[in-house]
Coordinates of C-alpha atoms and ligand atoms in Angstrom, one line a residue:
M1 CA -11.4 -31.8 -115.3
T2 CA -12.5 -30.9 -111.8
S3 CA -14.8 -28.2 -110.6
N4 CA -15.6 -28.2 -106.9
S5 CA -18.9 -26.6 -105.9
P6 CA -19.3 -27.3 -102.2
E7 CA -22.6 -25.4 -102.0
R8 CA -24.2 -28.0 -104.3
P9 CA -24.9 -31.6 -103.0
T10 CA -22.9 -34.2 -104.8
A11 CA -24.4 -36.9 -107.1
V12 CA -22.0 -39.7 -108.2
V13 CA -22.8 -41.4 -111.5
T14 CA -20.9 -44.5 -112.6
G15 CA -20.7 -45.4 -116.3
A16 CA -21.3 -41.7 -117.1
S17 CA -19.4 -41.8 -120.4
S18 CA -22.4 -42.9 -122.6
G19 CA -26.0 -43.8 -122.7
I20 CA -28.1 -43.7 -119.5
G21 CA -25.2 -42.6 -117.3
A22 CA -24.3 -39.6 -119.5
A23 CA -27.9 -38.5 -119.7
T24 CA -28.4 -38.9 -115.9
A25 CA -25.3 -36.8 -115.2
R26 CA -26.7 -34.0 -117.3
H27 CA -30.2 -34.2 -115.7
L28 CA -28.9 -34.3 -112.2
A29 CA -26.7 -31.2 -112.9
V30 CA -29.8 -29.3 -114.1
Q31 CA -31.5 -30.4 -110.9
G32 CA -28.7 -28.6 -108.9
F33 CA -26.2 -31.3 -108.2
H34 CA -22.5 -31.2 -108.5
V35 CA -22.1 -34.4 -110.5
V36 CA -19.0 -36.7 -110.2
L37 CA -18.8 -38.7 -113.4
G38 CA -16.9 -42.1 -113.4
A39 CA -16.0 -44.3 -116.3
R40 CA -12.9 -45.8 -118.0
R41 CA -13.1 -43.4 -121.0
L42 CA -11.8 -40.3 -119.3
D43 CA -11.9 -38.1 -122.4
R44 CA -15.6 -38.6 -122.7
I45 CA -16.5 -37.8 -119.1
E46 CA -14.1 -34.8 -119.1
K47 CA -16.1 -33.3 -121.9
I48 CA -19.4 -33.8 -120.1
A49 CA -18.0 -32.6 -116.8
T50 CA -16.9 -29.4 -118.5
E51 CA -20.3 -28.9 -120.0
I52 CA -22.2 -29.4 -116.7
G53 CA -19.7 -28.0 -114.2
G54 CA -19.0 -31.4 -112.7
T55 CA -16.0 -33.5 -111.9
A56 CA -14.7 -36.4 -114.1
L57 CA -12.8 -39.2 -112.4
S58 CA -11.3 -42.2 -114.0
L59 CA -13.1 -45.4 -112.8
D60 CA -12.9 -49.1 -113.6
V61 CA -15.5 -50.7 -111.3
T62 CA -13.9 -54.2 -111.9
D63 CA -10.6 -53.0 -110.3
S64 CA -10.7 -52.4 -106.5
D65 CA -7.7 -50.1 -106.6
S66 CA -9.5 -47.9 -109.1
V67 CA -12.6 -47.9 -107.0
D68 CA -10.6 -47.0 -103.8
A69 CA -8.9 -44.1 -105.6
F70 CA -12.3 -42.9 -107.0
V71 CA -14.0 -43.1 -103.6
S72 CA -11.1 -41.3 -101.8
A73 CA -11.3 -38.4 -104.3
I74 CA -15.0 -37.7 -103.4
P75 CA -15.3 -35.7 -100.2
S76 CA -19.0 -36.1 -99.8
A77 CA -21.9 -37.8 -101.6
R78 CA -25.7 -37.5 -101.3
V79 CA -26.7 -39.5 -104.4
L80 CA -25.1 -42.6 -105.9
V81 CA -26.3 -43.9 -109.3
N82 CA -25.0 -47.4 -109.8
N83 CA -25.2 -47.4 -113.6
A84 CA -22.0 -48.9 -114.9
G85 CA -22.7 -52.2 -116.5
G86 CA -23.8 -54.0 -119.6
A87 CA -24.0 -57.3 -121.4
K88 CA -21.5 -59.3 -123.4
G89 CA -22.6 -62.0 -125.9
L90 CA -25.8 -63.9 -126.3
E91 CA -25.1 -67.6 -125.8
S92 CA -27.0 -70.6 -124.4
V93 CA -25.8 -72.2 -121.2
A94 CA -24.5 -75.1 -123.2
D95 CA -22.2 -72.7 -125.2
A96 CA -21.5 -70.3 -122.3
D97 CA -18.4 -68.1 -122.8
E98 CA -16.7 -67.9 -119.4
A99 CA -14.9 -64.6 -120.3
N100 CA -18.2 -63.0 -121.1
W101 CA -19.8 -64.2 -117.8
R102 CA -16.8 -62.9 -115.8
W103 CA -17.1 -59.5 -117.5
M104 CA -20.8 -59.3 -116.8
W105 CA -20.5 -60.4 -113.2
E106 CA -17.5 -58.3 -112.4
T107 CA -19.0 -55.2 -114.0
N108 CA -22.7 -55.4 -112.9
V109 CA -22.4 -57.3 -109.6
M110 CA -19.0 -56.8 -108.1
G111 CA -18.8 -53.3 -109.5
T112 CA -22.0 -52.3 -107.8
L113 CA -20.8 -53.9 -104.6
R114 CA -17.4 -52.2 -104.6
I115 CA -18.8 -48.7 -105.3
T116 CA -21.8 -49.0 -103.0
K117 CA -19.6 -50.3 -100.1
G118 CA -17.1 -47.6 -100.7
L119 CA -19.5 -44.7 -100.8
L120 CA -22.1 -45.8 -98.1
P121 CA -20.3 -44.1 -95.2
K122 CA -20.5 -40.8 -97.1
L123 CA -24.1 -41.3 -98.2
I124 CA -25.1 -42.0 -94.6
A125 CA -23.1 -39.0 -93.4
S126 CA -24.9 -36.7 -95.8
G127 CA -28.0 -37.2 -93.7
D128 CA -30.2 -37.7 -96.9
G129 CA -28.4 -40.3 -99.0
H130 CA -29.9 -42.1 -102.0
V131 CA -28.7 -45.1 -103.9
I132 CA -30.2 -45.6 -107.3
T133 CA -29.2 -48.9 -109.0
V134 CA -29.9 -49.4 -112.7
T135 CA -30.8 -53.0 -113.1
S136 CA -33.0 -54.2 -116.0
V137 CA -36.0 -56.2 -116.9
A138 CA -33.4 -58.9 -117.0
A139 CA -33.4 -58.7 -113.2
F140 CA -36.9 -60.0 -113.2
E141 CA -37.0 -62.4 -116.2
A142 CA -34.9 -65.2 -117.6
Y143 CA -34.6 -65.5 -121.4
D144 CA -32.9 -68.0 -123.8
N145 CA -29.2 -67.3 -124.5
G146 CA -29.2 -64.5 -121.9
S147 CA -28.3 -66.3 -118.7
G148 CA -24.9 -64.5 -118.2
Y149 CA -26.7 -61.2 -118.2
T150 CA -29.9 -62.2 -116.6
S151 CA -28.1 -63.9 -113.7
A152 CA -25.8 -60.9 -113.2
K153 CA -28.7 -58.5 -113.2
H154 CA -30.7 -60.7 -110.8
A155 CA -27.6 -60.8 -108.5
Q156 CA -27.1 -57.0 -108.8
A157 CA -30.7 -56.4 -108.0
V158 CA -30.7 -58.7 -104.9
L159 CA -27.6 -56.9 -103.6
H160 CA -29.4 -53.6 -103.9
R161 CA -32.7 -54.9 -102.5
T162 CA -30.9 -56.4 -99.5
L163 CA -29.7 -52.8 -98.5
R164 CA -33.3 -51.8 -98.1
G165 CA -33.4 -53.9 -94.9
E166 CA -29.9 -53.5 -93.8
L167 CA -30.1 -49.7 -94.0
L168 CA -33.5 -49.4 -92.3
G169 CA -33.2 -46.6 -89.8
Q170 CA -30.4 -44.9 -91.7
P171 CA -31.0 -41.8 -93.8
V172 CA -30.6 -43.5 -97.1
R173 CA -33.2 -44.1 -99.8
L174 CA -32.9 -47.0 -102.2
T175 CA -34.4 -47.0 -105.7
E176 CA -34.1 -49.7 -108.3
V177 CA -34.7 -48.6 -111.9
A178 CA -35.2 -51.5 -114.2
P179 CA -35.3 -50.5 -117.9
G180 CA -36.4 -52.5 -120.9
L181 CA -35.0 -51.7 -124.4
V182 CA -33.1 -48.4 -124.3
E183 CA -31.2 -47.3 -127.4
T184 CA -27.6 -46.6 -126.2
E185 CA -24.2 -48.3 -126.9
F186 CA -25.5 -51.3 -124.9
S187 CA -26.2 -53.6 -127.9
A188 CA -22.9 -52.5 -129.7
V189 CA -21.1 -53.6 -126.5
R190 CA -23.1 -56.8 -126.3
F191 CA -22.2 -57.7 -129.9
S192 CA -18.6 -56.6 -129.7
G193 CA -19.0 -53.5 -131.9
D194 CA -21.1 -55.2 -134.6
Q195 CA -23.3 -52.1 -135.3
D196 CA -25.6 -53.9 -137.8
K197 CA -26.5 -56.5 -135.3
A198 CA -27.0 -53.9 -132.6
D199 CA -29.3 -51.8 -134.8
K200 CA -31.5 -54.8 -135.4
V201 CA -32.4 -54.9 -131.7
Y202 CA -34.3 -51.6 -132.1
E203 CA -35.6 -52.1 -135.7
G204 CA -39.3 -51.5 -136.3
L205 CA -40.0 -50.3 -132.8
T206 CA -39.6 -47.1 -130.8
P207 CA -37.2 -47.9 -127.9
L208 CA -36.7 -45.8 -124.8
S209 CA -34.0 -43.2 -125.0
A210 CA -31.3 -42.6 -122.3
D211 CA -33.1 -39.3 -121.5
D212 CA -36.3 -41.2 -120.7
I213 CA -34.5 -43.2 -118.0
A214 CA -32.5 -40.2 -116.7
E215 CA -35.8 -38.3 -116.2
V216 CA -37.2 -41.1 -114.1
I217 CA -34.0 -41.2 -112.0
G218 CA -34.3 -37.4 -111.6
F219 CA -37.9 -37.7 -110.5
A220 CA -37.0 -40.4 -107.8
V221 CA -34.1 -38.2 -106.5
S222 CA -36.3 -35.1 -106.3
R223 CA -39.0 -36.6 -104.1
P224 CA -39.0 -35.4 -100.5
A225 CA -36.5 -37.3 -98.2
H226 CA -39.3 -39.5 -96.6
V227 CA -40.5 -40.8 -100.0
N228 CA -38.7 -43.9 -101.3
L229 CA -39.6 -45.1 -104.8
D230 CA -38.5 -48.7 -104.3
T231 CA -38.7 -50.2 -107.8
I232 CA -39.5 -48.6 -111.1
V233 CA -39.8 -50.8 -114.2
V234 CA -39.7 -48.7 -117.4
K235 CA -40.5 -50.3 -120.8
A236 CA -41.3 -48.9 -124.2
R237 CA -44.9 -49.1 -125.2
D238 CA -43.7 -51.6 -127.9
Q239 CA -42.3 -54.0 -125.4
A240 CA -44.3 -56.4 -123.3
S241 CA -41.5 -58.5 -121.8
A242 CA -37.8 -59.0 -122.2
T243 CA -38.4 -61.1 -125.3
R244 CA -41.8 -60.0 -126.6
V245 CA -41.9 -56.8 -128.7
H246 CA -44.1 -55.3 -131.4
R247 CA -42.2 -54.4 -134.6
S248 CA -43.9 -52.7 -137.5
Ligands
NAP1 P1 -23.8 -48.0 -122.5 O1 -24.1 -46.8 -123.4 O2 -23.0 -49.1 -123.1 O3 -23.1 -47.5 -121.2 C1 -22.5 -48.3 -120.3 C2 -21.6 -47.5 -119.3 O4 -21.0 -48.3 -118.4 C3 -20.5 -46.7 -120.1 O5 -20.4 -45.4 -119.6 C4 -19.3 -47.5 -119.7 O6 -18.1 -46.6 -119.6 C5 -19.6 -48.0 -118.3 N1 -18.8 -49.1 -117.9 C6 -18.7 -50.4 -118.5 N2 -17.8 -51.1 -117.9 C7 -17.2 -50.3 -116.9 C8 -16.2 -50.5 -116.0 N3 -15.5 -51.6 -115.9 N4 -15.9 -49.4 -115.1 C9 -16.6 -48.3 -115.2 N5 -17.6 -48.0 -116.1 C10 -17.9 -49.0 -116.9 O7 -25.1 -48.7 -122.0 P2 -26.4 -48.2 -121.2 O8 -27.6 -48.7 -121.9 O9 -26.3 -46.7 -120.9 O10 -26.2 -49.0 -119.8 C11 -26.2 -48.4 -118.6 C12 -26.8 -49.4 -117.6 O11 -28.2 -49.7 -118.0 C13 -26.1 -50.8 -117.5 O12 -26.0 -51.2 -116.2 C14 -27.1 -51.7 -118.3 O13 -26.9 -53.0 -117.9 C15 -28.4 -51.1 -118.0 N6 -29.5 -51.4 -118.9 C16 -29.4 -51.0 -120.2 C17 -30.5 -51.3 -121.0 C18 -30.5 -51.0 -122.5 O14 -31.4 -51.5 -123.2 N7 -29.7 -50.1 -123.0 C19 -31.6 -52.0 -120.5 C20 -31.7 -52.3 -119.1 C21 -30.6 -52.0 -118.3 P3 -16.6 -46.9 -120.1 O15 -16.7 -47.9 -121.2 O16 -16.1 -45.6 -120.6 O17 -16.0 -47.4 -118.9

């Protein structure tokens, strides 16, 4: 589904088919953006695009041909939300699953690199570009059995933070949003569809919702052009660190 609205600035959201990305697409549309939604599950993003008057484009951030086609189909961009990502598995280094590591590094790190590199010229040309990268508390902490994900999120974050210097003098803001526990499809993906295991992650506590994060992203985007919110860590009240939570 495509709906071009040249009078509205464009916001591109990767991983917009569920969770934080879907909520962010909806919030940015309410804030007046024409939103381009990218994800592999085209049926899902087409439905959201219809609802918000946006454009759905098939995107696999692990595939450079898919990224090239995605970027070419976007005439201009003012905001990029690097959100596509996630975790696979929870194993110690001694038991590391290389396929899981590759999935996490390809999606979170190389995916962010490909999309950002592809869209940067358009973001700069907009005269008021903004790159929001959704990292994680896992970009600040290491935790047992999580090294595949924590190392990928650290790398993704450093890629993003490097741009803050490299783009100094260019009209592009850079905001890193680092959430703690957010109840989305994240844990179902991490545990390969084992919903019982996924539900246990949020049991006995009040996690963040995808909307909570989308509102923070919307706030950062809506600041005046000279105001750069660099890093925003968002955790539930019930969460003190990546591994320390209160459950009732
Ligand atoms: P989610 O509901 O599983 O959403 C993940 C999104 O990423 C989906 O839209 C998925 O779309 C997309 N995606 C995955 N692989 C992709 C690929 N190869 N190409 C394009 N899109 C891809 O999880 P979420 O919680 O909203 O996660 C969003 C971001 O927040 C991720 O970067 C995650 O690491 C981060 N985060 C989440 C939490 C949390 O607790 N939930 C905490 C901190 C950070 P398709 O499957 O349709 O392609």
